[in-house]
Tab-separated table of C-alpha atoms in Angstrom:
chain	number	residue	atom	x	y	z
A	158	UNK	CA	-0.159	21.557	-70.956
A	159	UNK	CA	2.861	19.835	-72.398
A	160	UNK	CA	3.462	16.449	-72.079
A	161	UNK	CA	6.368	16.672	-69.721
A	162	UNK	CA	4.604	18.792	-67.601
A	163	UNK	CA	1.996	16.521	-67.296
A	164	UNK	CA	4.196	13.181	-66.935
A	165	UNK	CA	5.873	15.544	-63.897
A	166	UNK	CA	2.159	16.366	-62.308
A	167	UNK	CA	1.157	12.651	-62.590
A	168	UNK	CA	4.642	12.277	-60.508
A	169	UNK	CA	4.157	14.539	-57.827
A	170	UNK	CA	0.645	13.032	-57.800
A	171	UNK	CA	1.222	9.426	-57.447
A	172	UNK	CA	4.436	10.638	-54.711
A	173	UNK	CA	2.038	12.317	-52.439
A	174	UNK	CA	-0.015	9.741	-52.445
A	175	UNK	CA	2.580	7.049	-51.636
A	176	UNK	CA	3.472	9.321	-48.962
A	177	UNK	CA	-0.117	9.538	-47.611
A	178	UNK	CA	-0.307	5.826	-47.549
A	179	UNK	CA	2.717	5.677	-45.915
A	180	UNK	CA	2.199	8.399	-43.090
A	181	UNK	CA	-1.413	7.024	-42.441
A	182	UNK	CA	0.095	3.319	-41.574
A	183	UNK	CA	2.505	4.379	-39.821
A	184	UNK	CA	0.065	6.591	-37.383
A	185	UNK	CA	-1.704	3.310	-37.472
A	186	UNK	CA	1.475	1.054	-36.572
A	187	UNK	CA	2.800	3.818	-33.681
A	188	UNK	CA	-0.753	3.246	-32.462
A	189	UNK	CA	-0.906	-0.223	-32.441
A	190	UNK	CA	2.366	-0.490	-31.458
A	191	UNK	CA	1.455	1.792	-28.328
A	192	UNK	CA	-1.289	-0.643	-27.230
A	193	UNK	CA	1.128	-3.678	-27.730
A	194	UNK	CA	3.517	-2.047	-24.951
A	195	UNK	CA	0.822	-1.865	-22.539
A	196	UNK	CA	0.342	-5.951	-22.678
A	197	UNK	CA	4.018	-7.120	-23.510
A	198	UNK	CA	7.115	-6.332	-21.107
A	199	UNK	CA	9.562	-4.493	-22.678
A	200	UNK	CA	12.059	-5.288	-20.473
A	201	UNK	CA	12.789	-8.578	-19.098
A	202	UNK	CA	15.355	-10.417	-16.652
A	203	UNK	CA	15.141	-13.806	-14.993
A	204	UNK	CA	17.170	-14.705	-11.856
A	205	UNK	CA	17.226	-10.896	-11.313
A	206	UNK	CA	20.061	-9.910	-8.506
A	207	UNK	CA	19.926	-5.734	-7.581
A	208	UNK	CA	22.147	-3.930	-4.858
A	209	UNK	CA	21.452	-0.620	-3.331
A	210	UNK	CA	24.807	1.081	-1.667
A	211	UNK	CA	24.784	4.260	0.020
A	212	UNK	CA	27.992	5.822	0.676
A	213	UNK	CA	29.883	2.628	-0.061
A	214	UNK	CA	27.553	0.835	2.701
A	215	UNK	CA	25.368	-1.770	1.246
A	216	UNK	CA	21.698	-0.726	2.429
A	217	UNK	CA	19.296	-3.577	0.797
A	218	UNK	CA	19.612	-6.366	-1.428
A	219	UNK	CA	17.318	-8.025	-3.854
A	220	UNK	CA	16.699	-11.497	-5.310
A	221	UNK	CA	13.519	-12.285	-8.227
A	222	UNK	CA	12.934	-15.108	-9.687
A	223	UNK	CA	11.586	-13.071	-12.815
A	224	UNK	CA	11.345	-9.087	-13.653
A	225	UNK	CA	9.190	-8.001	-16.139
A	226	UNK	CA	8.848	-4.469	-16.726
A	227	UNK	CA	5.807	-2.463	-18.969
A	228	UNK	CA	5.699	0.805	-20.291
A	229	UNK	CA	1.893	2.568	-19.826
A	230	UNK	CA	3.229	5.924	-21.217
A	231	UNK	CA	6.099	8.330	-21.342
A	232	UNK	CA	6.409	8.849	-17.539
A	233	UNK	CA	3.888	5.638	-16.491
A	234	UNK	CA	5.371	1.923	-15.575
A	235	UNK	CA	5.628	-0.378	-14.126
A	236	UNK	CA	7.844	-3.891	-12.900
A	237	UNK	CA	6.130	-7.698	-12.288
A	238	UNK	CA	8.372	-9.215	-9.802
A	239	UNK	CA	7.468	-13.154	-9.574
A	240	UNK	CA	9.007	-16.600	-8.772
A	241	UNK	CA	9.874	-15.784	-5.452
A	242	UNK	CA	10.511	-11.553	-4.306
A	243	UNK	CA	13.222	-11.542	-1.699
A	244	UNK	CA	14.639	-8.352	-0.232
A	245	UNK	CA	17.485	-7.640	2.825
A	246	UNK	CA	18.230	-5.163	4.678
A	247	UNK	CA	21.035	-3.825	6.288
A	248	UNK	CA	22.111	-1.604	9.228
A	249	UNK	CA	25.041	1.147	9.475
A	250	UNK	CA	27.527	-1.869	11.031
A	251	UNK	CA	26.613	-4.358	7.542
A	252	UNK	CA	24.541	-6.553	9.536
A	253	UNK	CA	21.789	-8.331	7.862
A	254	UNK	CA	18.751	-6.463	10.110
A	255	UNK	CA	15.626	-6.863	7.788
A	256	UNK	CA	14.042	-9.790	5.355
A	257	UNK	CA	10.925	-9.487	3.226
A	258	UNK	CA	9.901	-12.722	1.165
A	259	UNK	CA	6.997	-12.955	-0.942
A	260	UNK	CA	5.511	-14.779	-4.115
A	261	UNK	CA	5.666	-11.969	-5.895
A	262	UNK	CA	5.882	-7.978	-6.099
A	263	UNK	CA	5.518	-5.160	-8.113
A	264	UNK	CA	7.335	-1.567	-8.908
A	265	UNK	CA	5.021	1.106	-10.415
A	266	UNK	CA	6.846	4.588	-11.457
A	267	UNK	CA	4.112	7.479	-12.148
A	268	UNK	CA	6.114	10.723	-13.098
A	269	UNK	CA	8.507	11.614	-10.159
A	270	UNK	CA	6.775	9.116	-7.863
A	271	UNK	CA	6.937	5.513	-7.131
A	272	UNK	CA	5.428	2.327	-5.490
A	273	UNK	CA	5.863	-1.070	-4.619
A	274	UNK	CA	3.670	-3.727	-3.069
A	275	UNK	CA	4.516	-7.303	-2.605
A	276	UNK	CA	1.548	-10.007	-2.053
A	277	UNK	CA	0.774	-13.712	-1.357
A	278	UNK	CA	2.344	-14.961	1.409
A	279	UNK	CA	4.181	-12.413	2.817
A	280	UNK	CA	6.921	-12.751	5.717
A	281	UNK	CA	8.830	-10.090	6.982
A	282	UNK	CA	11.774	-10.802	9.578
A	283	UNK	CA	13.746	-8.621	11.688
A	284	UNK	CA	16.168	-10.722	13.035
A	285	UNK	CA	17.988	-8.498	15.815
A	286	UNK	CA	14.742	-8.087	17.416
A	287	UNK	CA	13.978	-11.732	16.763
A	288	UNK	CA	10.160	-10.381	15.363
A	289	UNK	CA	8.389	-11.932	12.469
A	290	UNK	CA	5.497	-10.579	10.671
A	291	UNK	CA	3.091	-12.487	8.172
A	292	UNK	CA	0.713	-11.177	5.778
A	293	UNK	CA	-0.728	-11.191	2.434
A	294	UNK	CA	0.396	-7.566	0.981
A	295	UNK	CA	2.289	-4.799	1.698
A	296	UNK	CA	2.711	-1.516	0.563
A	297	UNK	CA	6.393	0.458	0.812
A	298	UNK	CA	6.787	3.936	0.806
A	299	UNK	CA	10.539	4.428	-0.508
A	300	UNK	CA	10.393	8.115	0.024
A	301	UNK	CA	8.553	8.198	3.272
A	302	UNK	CA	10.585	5.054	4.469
A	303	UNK	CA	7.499	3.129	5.645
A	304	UNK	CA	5.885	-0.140	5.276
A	305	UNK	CA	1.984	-0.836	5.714
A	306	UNK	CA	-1.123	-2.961	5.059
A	307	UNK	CA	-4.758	-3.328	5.814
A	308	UNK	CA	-4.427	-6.643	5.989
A	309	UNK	CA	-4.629	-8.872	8.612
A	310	UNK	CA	-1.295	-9.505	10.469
A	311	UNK	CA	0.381	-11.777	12.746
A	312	UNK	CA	3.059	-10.273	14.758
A	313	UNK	CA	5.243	-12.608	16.859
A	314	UNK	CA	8.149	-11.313	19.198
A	315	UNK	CA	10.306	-13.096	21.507
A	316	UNK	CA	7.481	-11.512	24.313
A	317	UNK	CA	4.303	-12.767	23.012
A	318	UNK	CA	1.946	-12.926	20.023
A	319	UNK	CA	0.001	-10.190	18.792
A	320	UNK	CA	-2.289	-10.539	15.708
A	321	UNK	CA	-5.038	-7.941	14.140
A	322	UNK	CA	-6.081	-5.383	11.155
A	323	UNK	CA	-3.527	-3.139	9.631
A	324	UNK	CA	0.237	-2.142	10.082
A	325	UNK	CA	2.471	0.399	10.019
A	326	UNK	CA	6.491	0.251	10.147
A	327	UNK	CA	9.763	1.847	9.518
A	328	UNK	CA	11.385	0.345	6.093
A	329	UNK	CA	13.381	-1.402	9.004
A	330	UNK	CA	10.459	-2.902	10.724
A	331	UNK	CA	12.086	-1.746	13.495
A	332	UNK	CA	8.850	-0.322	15.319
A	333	UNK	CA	6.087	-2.075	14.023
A	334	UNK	CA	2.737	-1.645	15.664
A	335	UNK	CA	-0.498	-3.056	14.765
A	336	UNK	CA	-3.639	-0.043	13.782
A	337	UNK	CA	-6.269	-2.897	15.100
A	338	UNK	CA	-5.069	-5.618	17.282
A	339	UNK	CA	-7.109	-8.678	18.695
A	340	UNK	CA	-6.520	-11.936	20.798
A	341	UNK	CA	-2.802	-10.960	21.634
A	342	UNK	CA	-1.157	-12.332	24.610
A	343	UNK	CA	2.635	-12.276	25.877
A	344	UNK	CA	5.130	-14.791	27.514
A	345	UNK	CA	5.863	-14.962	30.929
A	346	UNK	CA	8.544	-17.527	31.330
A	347	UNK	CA	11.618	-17.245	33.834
A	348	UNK	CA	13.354	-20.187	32.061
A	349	UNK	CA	13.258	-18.824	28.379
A	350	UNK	CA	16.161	-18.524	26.891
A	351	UNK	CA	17.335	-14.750	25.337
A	352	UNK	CA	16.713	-14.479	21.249
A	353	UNK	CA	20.019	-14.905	19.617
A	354	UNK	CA	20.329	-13.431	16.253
A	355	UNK	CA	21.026	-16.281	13.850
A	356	UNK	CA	21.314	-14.593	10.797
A	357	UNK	CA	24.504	-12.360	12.192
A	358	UNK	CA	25.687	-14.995	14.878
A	359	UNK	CA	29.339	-16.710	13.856
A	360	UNK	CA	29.859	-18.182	16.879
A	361	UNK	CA	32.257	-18.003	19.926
A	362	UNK	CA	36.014	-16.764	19.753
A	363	UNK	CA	38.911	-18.915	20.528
């Protein structure tokens, strides 16, 4: 063997094995870098403000202190909503029907489907019914248009108070009804005054 032929082996040699080296760490970096993903937000937004219109009618409204979102896999993640979750909701006439505030929330995409849950402190107000909820979580079915918990829940209504185990609701809370009530009792009052709907009143015209 010539020594040109072997100066263009020891080449080849010392390429493949920079290339070896360099394939290895970067199976090692993708990896690591893959792990890394699942702990750090790769998306992140504070003072957060989202709209959701259907057919040039707004439908619900959102206000975060914080988003943070985190990639599990290809088709797996998930959003950290904290510093205060607010959502509204609206009817077919633009009035502001529904509220849900919480501490804090989260938004979990799996493939084609999706969750959200919102805990800590949870109040949920219809306010053209005059009915307010509290509990600690929720769970909200976007593509089934439903809201529930197991927790426990206090329902009050311009009739009465009703309190116990589990809920389940329209998006809307528009019929709410309690899965395992306890200790609830109405009003019977002659003199009380009809709810008026604060959030949509403006007042008399002149």
């Amino acid at each position: 063997m010539s020594l040109s032929h072997l100066f263009c082996l020891n080449k080849m040699v010392a390429a493949l094995t920079v290339a070896t080296i360099v394939i290895s760490c970067g199976h090692k970096l993708a990896s690591t870098d893959t792990e890394v993903s699942k702990n750090t937000p790769v998306q992140t937004a504070d003072s957060l403000y989202a709209t959701r219109v259907e057919n040039g009618i707004l439908k619900f409204r959102l206000e975060t202190g914080r988003m943070e979102k985190y990639q599990i896999s290809e088709d797996e993640s998930y959003e950290d909503y904290s510093g205060g979750f607010n959502v509204f909701g609206y009817n077919a006439d633009g009035l502001l029907e529904t509220e849900i505030i919480a501490d804090k929330a989260r938004h979990t995409v799996m493939g084609k489907g999706e969750k959200w849950s919102a805990f800590g402190d949870v109040v949920i107000t219809n306010y053209i019914k005059g009915e307010v909820i509290t509990t600690d979580t929720i769970y909200w079915d976007q593509k089934e248009k439903k809201i529930s918990t197991d927790c426990y829940v206090r329902l009050e209504t311009p009739q009465g108070l009703m309190q116990g185990y589990g809920m389940e609701s329209d998006e809307m809370v528009r019929h709410a009804f309690l899965l395992r009530p306890f200790d609830s009792y109405g009003i019977v009052d002659s003199t009380k005054v009809e709810y008026t709907d604060t959030a949509n009143f403006i007042g008399p015209r002149f």
